[in-house]
C-alpha cells in the first residue's frame, strides 16, 4: 500500500452550485464570472466553518465548470485547510497539478470509474499524494484490491439515493457498505445520501464518512459538523478520536 493514509473522520464533499442555491436563491448575477466568484466565496466560507468544527478532509467537487474557476477555488480553499485538513481534488488531475504548482497544499485526488485509470494518475501526481477511487460493483472491488499499492482509499456508496449524484449506483444500505469495507484492502470512505443520524451506524465499519447536502445545504453547518464529529468519535473504539488536527492512521 501507499504511505499516504487519508485522515479518518468526517469528510466534506463540496457542491458550489448547491451552496449558491441554498444561500443566495434570489440573487441575480450579472455574469457567469460573478456567479462563479460568489460560489467560490460561499464554498470557502463553508470549508472554513466545518474545518473549525473538526471536519478532517475536504474534497473539492465542482461538476461541469471551467478549469480556471476550479483552479481558483482550489487556491482559495487551500489557504483555509493548509496544515489543518486534507484537501482533495475531485476528478480533475489537471487542476490538481496546476494548483499544486502554484503552491496550494493538496493531499491528492479522488477519481471515478470513468476518469483516468489510477495507474495513470499515479504516474502523473507522484508517490506522495493520495488517490481515492470510487467503487461499488464486485469487479471494481476486486480491481481496487489488486491496485492496493496504487490507490490509498476507496469511496463506497451510495448509502441511499441522493440528488447530488444522479449517476450513482443502486443504494447499498448500511450492511452493504459494511460488507464492502470489510472486503477492501484499503481504507474505505462511505458516501451517498448520508445524514447526521447515520454517522454512529457507519463509523465502526469505515475509515471516514463523506457528506454533501447534510453540510452544504445546512442552515448551521458548523453546528451540524460538530455533531457529526462527536458522533463519529463516540462510535469508534476508546482513544480513536479524530478531528481536523488528527493525522490519519
Short mmCIF file of C-alpha atoms in Angstrom, two decimals:
data_model
loop_
_atom_site.label_atom_id
_atom_site.label_comp_id
_atom_site.label_asym_id
_atom_site.label_seq_id
_atom_site.Cartn_x
_atom_site.Cartn_y
_atom_site.Cartn_z
CA UNK A 1 0.00 0.00 0.00
CA UNK A 2 0.96 3.62 -0.48
CA UNK A 3 2.05 5.50 2.61
CA UNK A 4 -0.46 8.30 2.04
CA UNK A 5 -3.07 7.31 4.58
CA UNK A 6 -6.16 9.50 4.47
CA UNK A 7 -7.26 11.14 7.69
CA UNK A 8 -10.15 9.34 9.39
CA UNK A 9 -13.24 11.26 10.42
CA UNK A 10 -15.87 13.40 8.73
CA UNK A 11 -15.22 14.27 5.08
CA UNK A 12 -16.92 17.20 3.33
CA UNK A 13 -17.57 16.98 -0.42
CA UNK A 14 -18.34 20.44 -1.80
CA UNK A 15 -21.10 21.41 -4.21
CA UNK A 16 -20.71 25.10 -5.17
CA UNK A 17 -23.97 25.28 -7.17
CA UNK A 18 -25.86 23.88 -4.17
CA UNK A 19 -24.17 26.46 -1.94
CA UNK A 20 -25.43 29.19 -4.27
CA UNK A 21 -28.94 27.78 -4.43
CA UNK A 22 -29.09 27.42 -0.66
CA UNK A 23 -27.64 30.73 0.45
CA UNK A 24 -28.32 33.17 -2.43
CA UNK A 25 -31.53 31.84 -4.03
CA UNK A 26 -32.83 35.28 -5.07
CA UNK A 27 -29.58 36.88 -6.12
CA UNK A 28 -29.21 37.99 -9.73
CA UNK A 29 -25.72 37.66 -11.18
CA UNK A 30 -24.60 39.99 -13.94
CA UNK A 31 -22.23 37.41 -15.45
CA UNK A 32 -21.03 33.85 -15.14
CA UNK A 33 -17.77 35.18 -13.70
CA UNK A 34 -19.69 36.93 -10.91
CA UNK A 35 -21.73 33.76 -10.27
CA UNK A 36 -18.63 31.62 -10.04
CA UNK A 37 -16.88 34.13 -7.80
CA UNK A 38 -19.83 34.01 -5.41
CA UNK A 39 -19.76 30.20 -5.48
CA UNK A 40 -16.06 30.23 -4.62
CA UNK A 41 -16.62 32.64 -1.73
CA UNK A 42 -19.51 30.64 -0.28
CA UNK A 43 -17.66 27.34 -0.61
CA UNK A 44 -14.55 28.75 1.03
CA UNK A 45 -16.63 30.11 3.92
CA UNK A 46 -18.30 26.72 4.33
CA UNK A 47 -14.97 24.93 4.41
CA UNK A 48 -13.59 27.34 6.99
CA UNK A 49 -16.64 26.79 9.18
CA UNK A 50 -16.70 22.99 9.07
CA UNK A 51 -12.93 22.53 9.40
CA UNK A 52 -13.06 24.67 12.54
CA UNK A 53 -15.73 22.25 13.77
CA UNK A 54 -13.46 19.23 13.25
CA UNK A 55 -14.00 18.04 9.66
CA UNK A 56 -10.77 16.28 8.72
CA UNK A 57 -10.95 16.07 4.91
CA UNK A 58 -12.40 18.32 2.22
CA UNK A 59 -12.94 17.14 -1.33
CA UNK A 60 -13.48 19.89 -3.87
CA UNK A 61 -16.10 18.64 -6.29
CA UNK A 62 -17.44 21.09 -8.87
CA UNK A 63 -19.03 19.40 -11.85
CA UNK A 64 -19.23 20.92 -15.33
CA UNK A 65 -17.19 24.02 -14.56
CA UNK A 66 -14.29 25.55 -16.48
CA UNK A 67 -10.86 24.62 -15.20
CA UNK A 68 -9.92 28.18 -14.24
CA UNK A 69 -12.79 28.52 -11.77
CA UNK A 70 -11.99 25.15 -10.22
CA UNK A 71 -8.34 26.21 -10.02
CA UNK A 72 -9.30 29.46 -8.29
CA UNK A 73 -11.45 27.54 -5.80
CA UNK A 74 -8.56 25.18 -5.07
CA UNK A 75 -6.22 28.05 -4.23
CA UNK A 76 -8.80 29.82 -2.08
CA UNK A 77 -9.71 26.72 -0.06
CA UNK A 78 -6.08 25.67 0.32
CA UNK A 79 -5.47 28.84 2.32
CA UNK A 80 -8.14 27.62 4.77
CA UNK A 81 -7.21 23.93 5.05
CA UNK A 82 -3.40 24.18 4.93
CA UNK A 83 -1.92 22.42 7.94
CA UNK A 84 -5.35 21.54 9.32
CA UNK A 85 -7.34 19.26 7.00
CA UNK A 86 -6.59 17.19 3.91
CA UNK A 87 -7.68 18.86 0.66
CA UNK A 88 -8.63 16.53 -2.21
CA UNK A 89 -9.46 17.44 -5.81
CA UNK A 90 -12.29 15.51 -7.44
CA UNK A 91 -11.72 14.14 -10.96
CA UNK A 92 -9.61 16.99 -12.33
CA UNK A 93 -6.00 15.84 -12.27
CA UNK A 94 -5.11 18.87 -14.43
CA UNK A 95 -6.48 21.23 -11.79
CA UNK A 96 -4.66 19.33 -9.06
CA UNK A 97 -1.33 19.63 -10.89
CA UNK A 98 -1.79 23.31 -11.73
CA UNK A 99 -2.88 24.27 -8.22
CA UNK A 100 -0.04 22.29 -6.64
CA UNK A 101 2.42 24.02 -8.94
CA UNK A 102 1.01 27.36 -7.77
CA UNK A 103 1.67 26.45 -4.14
CA UNK A 104 -1.67 25.03 -2.98
CA UNK A 105 -1.30 22.44 -0.22
CA UNK A 106 -3.20 19.49 -1.65
CA UNK A 107 -3.35 15.96 -0.29
CA UNK A 108 -4.38 14.27 -3.54
CA UNK A 109 -7.21 13.45 -5.92
CA UNK A 110 -10.37 11.38 -5.96
CA UNK A 111 -11.35 9.73 -9.23
CA UNK A 112 -14.28 7.70 -10.52
CA UNK A 113 -14.64 4.68 -12.74
CA UNK A 114 -14.87 6.77 -15.93
CA UNK A 115 -11.90 9.03 -15.13
CA UNK A 116 -8.25 8.29 -15.83
CA UNK A 117 -7.16 4.90 -14.53
CA UNK A 118 -5.47 5.04 -11.10
CA UNK A 119 -2.19 3.71 -12.52
CA UNK A 120 -2.07 6.62 -14.99
CA UNK A 121 -2.98 9.10 -12.27
CA UNK A 122 -0.24 7.76 -10.01
CA UNK A 123 2.33 8.40 -12.73
CA UNK A 124 1.07 11.96 -13.12
CA UNK A 125 0.83 13.01 -9.48
CA UNK A 126 3.74 11.05 -8.00
CA UNK A 127 4.08 8.80 -4.99
CA UNK A 128 3.48 11.36 -2.23
CA UNK A 129 -0.15 12.17 -3.00
CA UNK A 130 -3.36 10.33 -2.14
CA UNK A 131 -5.54 8.64 -4.71
CA UNK A 132 -9.10 7.82 -3.77
CA UNK A 133 -11.17 5.70 -6.18
CA UNK A 134 -14.94 5.23 -6.30
CA UNK A 135 -16.00 1.57 -6.33
CA UNK A 136 -19.29 -0.26 -5.85
CA UNK A 137 -19.55 -3.35 -8.07
CA UNK A 138 -17.81 -6.68 -7.30
CA UNK A 139 -15.42 -6.33 -10.25
CA UNK A 140 -14.49 -2.82 -9.09
CA UNK A 141 -13.83 -4.05 -5.56
CA UNK A 142 -11.60 -6.81 -6.92
CA UNK A 143 -9.63 -4.36 -9.07
CA UNK A 144 -9.25 -1.94 -6.17
CA UNK A 145 -7.72 -4.75 -4.13
CA UNK A 146 -5.34 -5.57 -6.98
CA UNK A 147 -4.35 -1.90 -7.01
CA UNK A 148 -3.82 -1.62 -3.26
CA UNK A 149 -0.25 -0.49 -3.91
CA UNK A 150 -1.52 2.28 -6.22
CA UNK A 151 -4.62 3.71 -4.54
CA UNK A 152 -4.87 4.91 -0.94
CA UNK A 153 -8.61 4.71 -0.29
CA UNK A 154 -11.87 3.63 -1.87
CA UNK A 155 -15.11 5.57 -1.92
CA UNK A 156 -18.05 3.20 -1.41
CA UNK A 157 -21.70 4.08 -1.86
CA UNK A 158 -24.28 5.15 -2.11
CA UNK A 159 -25.88 4.61 1.28
CA UNK A 160 -29.18 5.86 -0.10
CA UNK A 161 -30.39 7.69 -3.20
CA UNK A 162 -29.01 11.23 -3.40
CA UNK A 163 -29.82 14.22 -5.59
CA UNK A 164 -26.20 15.39 -5.67
CA UNK A 165 -25.01 12.42 -7.73
CA UNK A 166 -27.56 11.42 -10.35
CA UNK A 167 -25.34 8.71 -11.88
CA UNK A 168 -24.81 6.89 -8.59
CA UNK A 169 -25.18 3.09 -8.39
CA UNK A 170 -28.13 1.49 -6.54
CA UNK A 171 -28.16 2.16 -2.77
CA UNK A 172 -26.12 -0.26 -0.68
CA UNK A 173 -27.58 0.46 2.74
CA UNK A 174 -25.62 0.13 5.98
CA UNK A 175 -24.99 -3.60 5.64
CA UNK A 176 -23.81 -3.27 2.04
CA UNK A 177 -21.30 -0.57 2.86
CA UNK A 178 -20.00 -2.51 5.86
CA UNK A 179 -19.62 -5.66 3.74
CA UNK A 180 -17.66 -3.89 1.00
CA UNK A 181 -15.49 -2.08 3.54
CA UNK A 182 -14.61 -5.45 5.01
CA UNK A 183 -13.67 -6.80 1.57
CA UNK A 184 -11.44 -3.87 0.64
CA UNK A 185 -7.71 -3.84 1.38
CA UNK A 186 -7.58 -0.03 1.52
CA UNK A 187 -9.34 2.44 3.84
CA UNK A 188 -12.98 3.00 2.93
CA UNK A 189 -14.94 6.23 2.63
CA UNK A 190 -18.71 5.86 2.88
CA UNK A 191 -20.71 8.31 0.75
CA UNK A 192 -24.14 8.90 -0.70
CA UNK A 193 -27.15 10.49 0.97
CA UNK A 194 -25.59 10.31 4.43
CA UNK A 195 -27.23 12.31 7.21
CA UNK A 196 -26.14 13.17 10.73
CA UNK A 197 -28.30 10.40 12.18
CA UNK A 198 -26.38 7.84 10.08
CA UNK A 199 -22.92 8.65 11.43
CA UNK A 200 -22.96 6.45 14.51
CA UNK A 201 -24.16 3.45 12.48
CA UNK A 202 -21.49 3.84 9.79
CA UNK A 203 -18.46 4.90 11.84
CA UNK A 204 -17.45 1.49 13.24
CA UNK A 205 -17.13 -0.08 9.78
CA UNK A 206 -15.45 2.62 7.67
CA UNK A 207 -12.38 4.84 7.77
CA UNK A 208 -14.21 8.09 7.12
CA UNK A 209 -17.66 9.35 6.17
CA UNK A 210 -18.30 11.75 3.31
CA UNK A 211 -21.26 14.12 3.34
CA UNK A 212 -22.51 16.67 0.83
CA UNK A 213 -26.01 18.10 1.30
CA UNK A 214 -26.06 17.47 5.04
CA UNK A 215 -23.44 20.20 5.41
CA UNK A 216 -23.61 22.20 2.18
CA UNK A 217 -27.36 22.85 2.49
CA UNK A 218 -27.44 23.11 6.28
CA UNK A 219 -28.54 26.42 7.81
CA UNK A 220 -25.99 25.79 10.58
CA UNK A 221 -23.11 23.80 9.04
CA UNK A 222 -20.70 24.41 11.90
CA UNK A 223 -23.13 23.02 14.46
CA UNK A 224 -24.01 20.12 12.16
CA UNK A 225 -20.35 19.28 11.52
CA UNK A 226 -19.51 19.42 15.21
CA UNK A 227 -22.29 16.95 15.96
CA UNK A 228 -21.11 14.63 13.16
CA UNK A 229 -17.58 14.65 14.55
CA UNK A 230 -18.89 13.95 18.04
CA UNK A 231 -20.97 11.02 16.84
CA UNK A 232 -18.09 9.63 14.77
CA UNK A 233 -15.69 9.80 17.71
CA UNK A 234 -18.20 8.30 20.12
CA UNK A 235 -18.82 5.34 17.80
CA UNK A 236 -15.15 4.46 17.45
CA UNK A 237 -13.01 2.45 19.85
CA UNK A 238 -11.80 4.24 23.00
CA UNK A 239 -8.88 6.51 22.14
CA UNK A 240 -9.80 6.77 18.44
CA UNK A 241 -10.97 10.36 18.36
CA UNK A 242 -10.44 12.21 15.11
CA UNK A 243 -10.64 15.90 14.31
CA UNK A 244 -9.08 18.02 11.62
CA UNK A 245 -5.87 18.11 13.65
CA UNK A 246 -5.54 14.33 13.95
CA UNK A 247 -3.36 12.57 11.41
CA UNK A 248 -4.67 9.51 9.61
CA UNK A 249 -3.76 6.13 10.98
#
